[in-house]
Amino acid sequence: RLPTHLMLAIPIHPIPPSTLQRVMIDGPAGKIETDINTPAAPHGIALIAHPNPVQGGTKDNKVATTLAKTFFSLGYAAARPNFRGVGASEGVHD
């Protein structure tokens, strides 16, 4: 976990649309809709979960997208799946 003072120092820029890959990943309860943004030479992968879908959370939530921008700016591939039953993800959230 990064200390708060370091997180505030990270410049956050929009993610170039050309880095976005929208995929449907097979899961045990159906396909999971996932957005993956990959920089040219990734240092690793950040898996970003969205807030509770019962309260309207999706992969496009402001917190999830800000985290994706931050990790992408740090050179990580950012993966944001929708939970089951959210967006185009199959199955039912429970």
Short mmCIF file of N, CA, C and O in Angstrom, two decimals:
data_model
loop_
_atom_site.label_atom_id
_atom_site.label_comp_id
_atom_site.label_asym_id
_atom_site.label_seq_id
_atom_site.Cartn_x
_atom_site.Cartn_y
_atom_site.Cartn_z
N ARG A 1 0.84 -1.18 0.00
CA ARG A 1 0.00 0.00 0.00
C ARG A 1 0.88 1.23 0.00
O ARG A 1 1.82 1.35 0.79
N LEU A 2 0.58 2.17 -0.90
CA LEU A 2 1.34 3.42 -0.96
C LEU A 2 0.88 4.39 0.12
O LEU A 2 -0.32 4.53 0.37
N PRO A 3 1.83 5.05 0.78
CA PRO A 3 1.43 6.10 1.74
C PRO A 3 0.68 7.21 1.01
O PRO A 3 0.91 7.48 -0.16
N THR A 4 -0.24 7.86 1.73
CA THR A 4 -1.09 8.89 1.14
C THR A 4 -0.28 9.99 0.48
O THR A 4 -0.61 10.43 -0.62
N HIS A 5 0.81 10.42 1.10
CA HIS A 5 1.59 11.52 0.52
C HIS A 5 2.21 11.13 -0.82
O HIS A 5 2.39 11.96 -1.69
N LEU A 6 2.50 9.85 -1.03
CA LEU A 6 3.02 9.42 -2.33
C LEU A 6 1.91 9.33 -3.36
O LEU A 6 2.11 9.65 -4.53
N MET A 7 0.71 8.91 -2.93
CA MET A 7 -0.40 8.82 -3.87
C MET A 7 -0.78 10.20 -4.39
O MET A 7 -1.15 10.35 -5.55
N LEU A 8 -0.68 11.21 -3.54
CA LEU A 8 -1.03 12.56 -3.97
C LEU A 8 -0.01 13.09 -4.97
O LEU A 8 -0.32 14.00 -5.74
N ALA A 9 1.19 12.53 -4.98
CA ALA A 9 2.24 13.01 -5.88
C ALA A 9 2.20 12.32 -7.24
O ALA A 9 2.94 12.70 -8.13
N ILE A 10 1.37 11.32 -7.41
CA ILE A 10 1.30 10.60 -8.68
C ILE A 10 0.44 11.38 -9.66
O ILE A 10 -0.73 11.62 -9.39
N PRO A 11 1.03 11.80 -10.79
CA PRO A 11 0.19 12.50 -11.78
C PRO A 11 -0.78 11.50 -12.44
O PRO A 11 -0.36 10.46 -12.91
N ILE A 12 -2.05 11.84 -12.41
CA ILE A 12 -3.06 10.96 -13.00
C ILE A 12 -3.55 11.59 -14.30
O ILE A 12 -4.03 12.71 -14.30
N HIS A 13 -3.37 10.85 -15.38
CA HIS A 13 -3.76 11.33 -16.70
C HIS A 13 -4.83 10.39 -17.26
O HIS A 13 -4.93 9.24 -16.85
N PRO A 14 -5.60 10.88 -18.22
CA PRO A 14 -6.56 9.98 -18.87
C PRO A 14 -5.82 8.80 -19.50
O PRO A 14 -4.68 8.93 -19.95
N ILE A 15 -6.46 7.65 -19.51
CA ILE A 15 -5.87 6.46 -20.14
C ILE A 15 -6.16 6.53 -21.63
O ILE A 15 -7.31 6.72 -22.03
N PRO A 16 -5.13 6.37 -22.48
CA PRO A 16 -5.38 6.40 -23.93
C PRO A 16 -6.36 5.30 -24.34
O PRO A 16 -6.18 4.14 -23.95
N PRO A 17 -7.39 5.64 -25.09
CA PRO A 17 -8.37 4.63 -25.52
C PRO A 17 -7.74 3.47 -26.28
O PRO A 17 -8.26 2.35 -26.22
N SER A 18 -6.61 3.70 -26.94
CA SER A 18 -5.97 2.63 -27.71
C SER A 18 -5.44 1.51 -26.82
O SER A 18 -5.13 0.42 -27.30
N THR A 19 -5.34 1.73 -25.50
CA THR A 19 -4.83 0.70 -24.59
C THR A 19 -5.95 -0.17 -24.03
O THR A 19 -5.67 -1.13 -23.32
N LEU A 20 -7.20 0.16 -24.33
CA LEU A 20 -8.34 -0.56 -23.77
C LEU A 20 -8.66 -1.82 -24.55
O LEU A 20 -8.76 -1.80 -25.77
N GLN A 21 -8.81 -2.90 -23.81
CA GLN A 21 -9.28 -4.17 -24.38
C GLN A 21 -10.49 -4.59 -23.56
O GLN A 21 -10.41 -4.70 -22.33
N ARG A 22 -11.63 -4.77 -24.21
CA ARG A 22 -12.84 -5.24 -23.53
C ARG A 22 -12.98 -6.72 -23.82
O ARG A 22 -13.06 -7.12 -24.98
N VAL A 23 -13.00 -7.52 -22.76
CA VAL A 23 -13.04 -8.96 -22.93
C VAL A 23 -14.15 -9.57 -22.07
O VAL A 23 -14.58 -8.98 -21.08
N MET A 24 -14.59 -10.74 -22.46
CA MET A 24 -15.53 -11.53 -21.68
C MET A 24 -14.76 -12.78 -21.24
O MET A 24 -14.35 -13.59 -22.07
N ILE A 25 -14.51 -12.89 -19.93
CA ILE A 25 -13.73 -13.98 -19.39
C ILE A 25 -14.68 -15.06 -18.86
O ILE A 25 -15.63 -14.76 -18.13
N ASP A 26 -14.43 -16.32 -19.25
CA ASP A 26 -15.26 -17.42 -18.77
C ASP A 26 -15.10 -17.58 -17.27
O ASP A 26 -13.98 -17.63 -16.76
N GLY A 27 -16.22 -17.64 -16.56
CA GLY A 27 -16.22 -17.86 -15.12
C GLY A 27 -17.14 -19.02 -14.78
O GLY A 27 -17.87 -19.51 -15.65
N PRO A 28 -17.14 -19.48 -13.53
CA PRO A 28 -17.96 -20.64 -13.15
C PRO A 28 -19.46 -20.39 -13.25
O PRO A 28 -20.24 -21.34 -13.37
N ALA A 29 -19.89 -19.12 -13.22
CA ALA A 29 -21.32 -18.81 -13.32
C ALA A 29 -21.63 -18.05 -14.59
O ALA A 29 -22.64 -17.36 -14.68
N GLY A 30 -20.74 -18.13 -15.59
CA GLY A 30 -20.94 -17.43 -16.86
C GLY A 30 -19.79 -16.48 -17.15
O GLY A 30 -18.81 -16.42 -16.41
N LYS A 31 -19.92 -15.74 -18.22
CA LYS A 31 -18.86 -14.83 -18.65
C LYS A 31 -18.83 -13.57 -17.79
O LYS A 31 -19.87 -13.07 -17.37
N ILE A 32 -17.62 -13.06 -17.55
CA ILE A 32 -17.41 -11.87 -16.74
C ILE A 32 -16.88 -10.76 -17.65
O ILE A 32 -15.83 -10.91 -18.29
N GLU A 33 -17.61 -9.66 -17.74
CA GLU A 33 -17.21 -8.49 -18.54
C GLU A 33 -16.03 -7.80 -17.85
O GLU A 33 -16.11 -7.48 -16.66
N THR A 34 -14.94 -7.60 -18.59
CA THR A 34 -13.73 -7.01 -18.00
C THR A 34 -13.10 -6.01 -18.96
O THR A 34 -12.96 -6.29 -20.15
N ASP A 35 -12.72 -4.85 -18.42
CA ASP A 35 -11.93 -3.87 -19.17
C ASP A 35 -10.49 -3.99 -18.71
O ASP A 35 -10.21 -4.01 -17.51
N ILE A 36 -9.56 -4.07 -19.66
CA ILE A 36 -8.14 -4.17 -19.35
C ILE A 36 -7.41 -3.08 -20.13
O ILE A 36 -7.52 -3.01 -21.36
N ASN A 37 -6.68 -2.23 -19.42
CA ASN A 37 -5.83 -1.21 -20.04
C ASN A 37 -4.38 -1.63 -19.80
O ASN A 37 -3.98 -1.82 -18.66
N THR A 38 -3.63 -1.78 -20.88
CA THR A 38 -2.25 -2.26 -20.78
C THR A 38 -1.28 -1.23 -21.35
O THR A 38 -1.39 -0.87 -22.52
N PRO A 39 -0.32 -0.75 -20.52
CA PRO A 39 0.71 0.16 -21.04
C PRO A 39 1.69 -0.61 -21.93
O PRO A 39 1.67 -1.85 -21.96
N ALA A 40 2.56 0.09 -22.61
CA ALA A 40 3.50 -0.52 -23.55
C ALA A 40 4.37 -1.60 -22.90
O ALA A 40 4.57 -2.66 -23.47
N ALA A 41 4.90 -1.33 -21.73
CA ALA A 41 5.77 -2.30 -21.04
C ALA A 41 5.31 -2.40 -19.58
O ALA A 41 5.88 -1.76 -18.70
N PRO A 42 4.26 -3.21 -19.32
CA PRO A 42 3.70 -3.25 -17.96
C PRO A 42 4.66 -3.83 -16.93
O PRO A 42 5.42 -4.75 -17.24
N HIS A 43 4.61 -3.28 -15.71
CA HIS A 43 5.40 -3.76 -14.57
C HIS A 43 4.69 -4.89 -13.85
O HIS A 43 5.29 -5.60 -13.06
N GLY A 44 3.40 -5.01 -14.05
CA GLY A 44 2.58 -6.01 -13.37
C GLY A 44 1.12 -5.75 -13.68
O GLY A 44 0.80 -5.00 -14.61
N ILE A 45 0.26 -6.36 -12.90
CA ILE A 45 -1.19 -6.24 -13.12
C ILE A 45 -1.86 -5.76 -11.83
O ILE A 45 -1.57 -6.27 -10.75
N ALA A 46 -2.78 -4.80 -11.96
CA ALA A 46 -3.60 -4.36 -10.84
C ALA A 46 -5.03 -4.82 -11.12
O ALA A 46 -5.62 -4.45 -12.14
N LEU A 47 -5.57 -5.64 -10.24
CA LEU A 47 -6.95 -6.10 -10.35
C LEU A 47 -7.80 -5.19 -9.46
O LEU A 47 -7.60 -5.14 -8.25
N ILE A 48 -8.73 -4.46 -10.07
CA ILE A 48 -9.50 -3.45 -9.36
C ILE A 48 -10.96 -3.89 -9.27
O ILE A 48 -11.63 -4.07 -10.28
N ALA A 49 -11.44 -4.06 -8.05
CA ALA A 49 -12.83 -4.45 -7.81
C ALA A 49 -13.66 -3.19 -7.55
O ALA A 49 -13.20 -2.25 -6.90
N HIS A 50 -14.88 -3.18 -8.06
CA HIS A 50 -15.75 -2.03 -7.88
C HIS A 50 -16.55 -2.13 -6.59
O HIS A 50 -16.62 -3.20 -5.97
N PRO A 51 -17.17 -1.02 -6.16
CA PRO A 51 -18.01 -1.04 -4.96
C PRO A 51 -19.21 -1.98 -5.11
O PRO A 51 -19.53 -2.44 -6.20
N ASN A 52 -19.89 -2.20 -4.01
CA ASN A 52 -21.03 -3.11 -3.93
C ASN A 52 -22.04 -2.86 -5.05
O ASN A 52 -22.61 -1.77 -5.15
N PRO A 53 -22.31 -3.88 -5.88
CA PRO A 53 -23.28 -3.69 -6.96
C PRO A 53 -24.71 -3.46 -6.47
O PRO A 53 -25.50 -2.86 -7.18
N VAL A 54 -25.03 -3.90 -5.27
CA VAL A 54 -26.37 -3.67 -4.72
C VAL A 54 -26.61 -2.17 -4.56
O VAL A 54 -27.74 -1.70 -4.62
N GLN A 55 -25.54 -1.41 -4.38
CA GLN A 55 -25.63 0.04 -4.23
C GLN A 55 -25.21 0.77 -5.51
O GLN A 55 -24.87 1.94 -5.48
N GLY A 56 -25.21 0.05 -6.63
CA GLY A 56 -24.95 0.67 -7.92
C GLY A 56 -23.51 0.61 -8.41
O GLY A 56 -23.18 1.22 -9.41
N GLY A 57 -22.64 -0.12 -7.72
CA GLY A 57 -21.23 -0.20 -8.13
C GLY A 57 -21.04 -0.97 -9.42
O GLY A 57 -21.66 -2.00 -9.64
N THR A 58 -20.19 -0.43 -10.30
CA THR A 58 -19.82 -1.09 -11.56
C THR A 58 -18.34 -0.83 -11.82
O THR A 58 -17.71 -0.03 -11.13
N LYS A 59 -17.80 -1.45 -12.86
CA LYS A 59 -16.40 -1.24 -13.24
C LYS A 59 -16.15 0.21 -13.67
O LYS A 59 -15.01 0.65 -13.71
N ASP A 60 -17.20 0.94 -13.96
CA ASP A 60 -17.07 2.33 -14.40
C ASP A 60 -17.26 3.33 -13.26
O ASP A 60 -17.31 4.54 -13.50
N ASN A 61 -17.34 2.84 -12.02
CA ASN A 61 -17.44 3.69 -10.84
C ASN A 61 -16.24 4.63 -10.77
O ASN A 61 -15.13 4.27 -11.18
N LYS A 62 -16.43 5.83 -10.25
CA LYS A 62 -15.37 6.84 -10.19
C LYS A 62 -14.14 6.35 -9.42
O LYS A 62 -13.00 6.58 -9.84
N VAL A 63 -14.35 5.65 -8.31
CA VAL A 63 -13.21 5.14 -7.53
C VAL A 63 -12.44 4.10 -8.34
O VAL A 63 -11.21 4.14 -8.41
N ALA A 64 -13.16 3.16 -8.97
CA ALA A 64 -12.51 2.12 -9.76
C ALA A 64 -11.74 2.71 -10.94
O ALA A 64 -10.61 2.30 -11.23
N THR A 65 -12.33 3.69 -11.63
CA THR A 65 -11.63 4.27 -12.78
C THR A 65 -10.44 5.13 -12.34
O THR A 65 -9.42 5.14 -13.02
N THR A 66 -10.55 5.81 -11.20
CA THR A 66 -9.42 6.59 -10.69
C THR A 66 -8.27 5.67 -10.31
O THR A 66 -7.10 5.96 -10.60
N LEU A 67 -8.58 4.54 -9.67
CA LEU A 67 -7.54 3.56 -9.35
C LEU A 67 -6.90 3.02 -10.63
O LEU A 67 -5.68 2.85 -10.69
N ALA A 68 -7.71 2.73 -11.64
CA ALA A 68 -7.17 2.24 -12.91
C ALA A 68 -6.23 3.26 -13.53
O ALA A 68 -5.13 2.92 -13.99
N LYS A 69 -6.61 4.53 -13.54
CA LYS A 69 -5.75 5.59 -14.08
C LYS A 69 -4.45 5.69 -13.30
O LYS A 69 -3.37 5.86 -13.88
N THR A 70 -4.54 5.58 -11.98
CA THR A 70 -3.36 5.68 -11.12
C THR A 70 -2.39 4.54 -11.40
O THR A 70 -1.20 4.76 -11.63
N PHE A 71 -2.90 3.30 -11.38
CA PHE A 71 -2.02 2.16 -11.63
C PHE A 71 -1.46 2.19 -13.05
O PHE A 71 -0.29 1.88 -13.27
N PHE A 72 -2.28 2.59 -14.03
CA PHE A 72 -1.80 2.71 -15.40
C PHE A 72 -0.67 3.73 -15.47
O PHE A 72 0.35 3.50 -16.13
N SER A 73 -0.82 4.87 -14.78
CA SER A 73 0.22 5.90 -14.74
C SER A 73 1.51 5.38 -14.12
O SER A 73 2.60 5.85 -14.45
N LEU A 74 1.39 4.40 -13.22
CA LEU A 74 2.56 3.78 -12.59
C LEU A 74 3.15 2.64 -13.42
O LEU A 74 4.13 2.02 -13.02
N GLY A 75 2.53 2.35 -14.56
CA GLY A 75 3.06 1.34 -15.47
C GLY A 75 2.46 -0.05 -15.31
O GLY A 75 3.01 -1.03 -15.81
N TYR A 76 1.32 -0.15 -14.63
CA TYR A 76 0.67 -1.44 -14.44
C TYR A 76 -0.50 -1.60 -15.40
O TYR A 76 -1.20 -0.64 -15.69
N ALA A 77 -0.72 -2.83 -15.84
CA ALA A 77 -1.95 -3.13 -16.56
C ALA A 77 -3.08 -3.08 -15.53
O ALA A 77 -2.93 -3.59 -14.42
N ALA A 78 -4.19 -2.45 -15.87
CA ALA A 78 -5.31 -2.30 -14.95
C ALA A 78 -6.50 -3.10 -15.47
O ALA A 78 -6.99 -2.85 -16.57
N ALA A 79 -6.94 -4.08 -14.67
CA ALA A 79 -8.08 -4.93 -15.04
C ALA A 79 -9.25 -4.60 -14.12
O ALA A 79 -9.12 -4.62 -12.90
N ARG A 80 -10.40 -4.26 -14.74
CA ARG A 80 -11.61 -3.90 -13.98
C ARG A 80 -12.77 -4.78 -14.43
O ARG A 80 -13.45 -4.50 -15.40
N PRO A 81 -13.04 -5.88 -13.71
CA PRO A 81 -14.18 -6.72 -14.06
C PRO A 81 -15.47 -6.21 -13.43
O PRO A 81 -15.44 -5.53 -12.41
N ASN A 82 -16.58 -6.50 -14.07
CA ASN A 82 -17.89 -6.31 -13.45
C ASN A 82 -18.23 -7.59 -12.73
O ASN A 82 -17.97 -8.69 -13.24
N PHE A 83 -18.81 -7.50 -11.54
CA PHE A 83 -19.22 -8.69 -10.80
C PHE A 83 -20.34 -9.40 -11.56
O PHE A 83 -20.96 -8.83 -12.47
N ARG A 84 -20.65 -10.63 -11.13
CA ARG A 84 -21.75 -11.37 -11.75
C ARG A 84 -23.04 -10.55 -11.70
O ARG A 84 -23.34 -9.90 -10.70
N GLY A 85 -23.76 -10.55 -12.82
CA GLY A 85 -25.04 -9.86 -12.87
C GLY A 85 -24.94 -8.35 -13.04
O GLY A 85 -25.96 -7.66 -13.03
N VAL A 86 -23.74 -7.82 -13.22
CA VAL A 86 -23.55 -6.38 -13.38
C VAL A 86 -23.09 -6.11 -14.82
O VAL A 86 -22.21 -6.79 -15.34
N GLY A 87 -23.70 -5.11 -15.47
CA GLY A 87 -23.34 -4.80 -16.86
C GLY A 87 -23.62 -6.01 -17.74
O GLY A 87 -24.68 -6.63 -17.65
N ALA A 88 -22.62 -6.39 -18.56
CA ALA A 88 -22.78 -7.54 -19.45
C ALA A 88 -22.32 -8.85 -18.82
O ALA A 88 -22.34 -9.89 -19.47
N SER A 89 -21.87 -8.82 -17.54
CA SER A 89 -21.47 -10.05 -16.86
C SER A 89 -22.68 -10.95 -16.64
O SER A 89 -23.75 -10.47 -16.26
N GLU A 90 -22.49 -12.23 -16.87
CA GLU A 90 -23.57 -13.19 -16.71
C GLU A 90 -23.70 -13.61 -15.25
O GLU A 90 -22.84 -13.30 -14.43
N GLY A 91 -24.77 -14.30 -14.95
CA GLY A 91 -24.99 -14.79 -13.60
C GLY A 91 -25.74 -13.76 -12.75
O GLY A 91 -26.24 -12.76 -13.25
N VAL A 92 -25.80 -14.02 -11.46
CA VAL A 92 -26.51 -13.16 -10.51
C VAL A 92 -25.60 -12.83 -9.35
O VAL A 92 -24.96 -13.72 -8.79
N HIS A 93 -25.52 -11.57 -8.98
CA HIS A 93 -24.73 -11.17 -7.81
C HIS A 93 -25.40 -11.69 -6.56
O HIS A 93 -26.61 -11.65 -6.42
N ASP A 94 -24.57 -12.23 -5.66
CA ASP A 94 -25.13 -12.70 -4.37
C ASP A 94 -24.23 -12.33 -3.22
O ASP A 94 -23.16 -11.85 -3.39
#
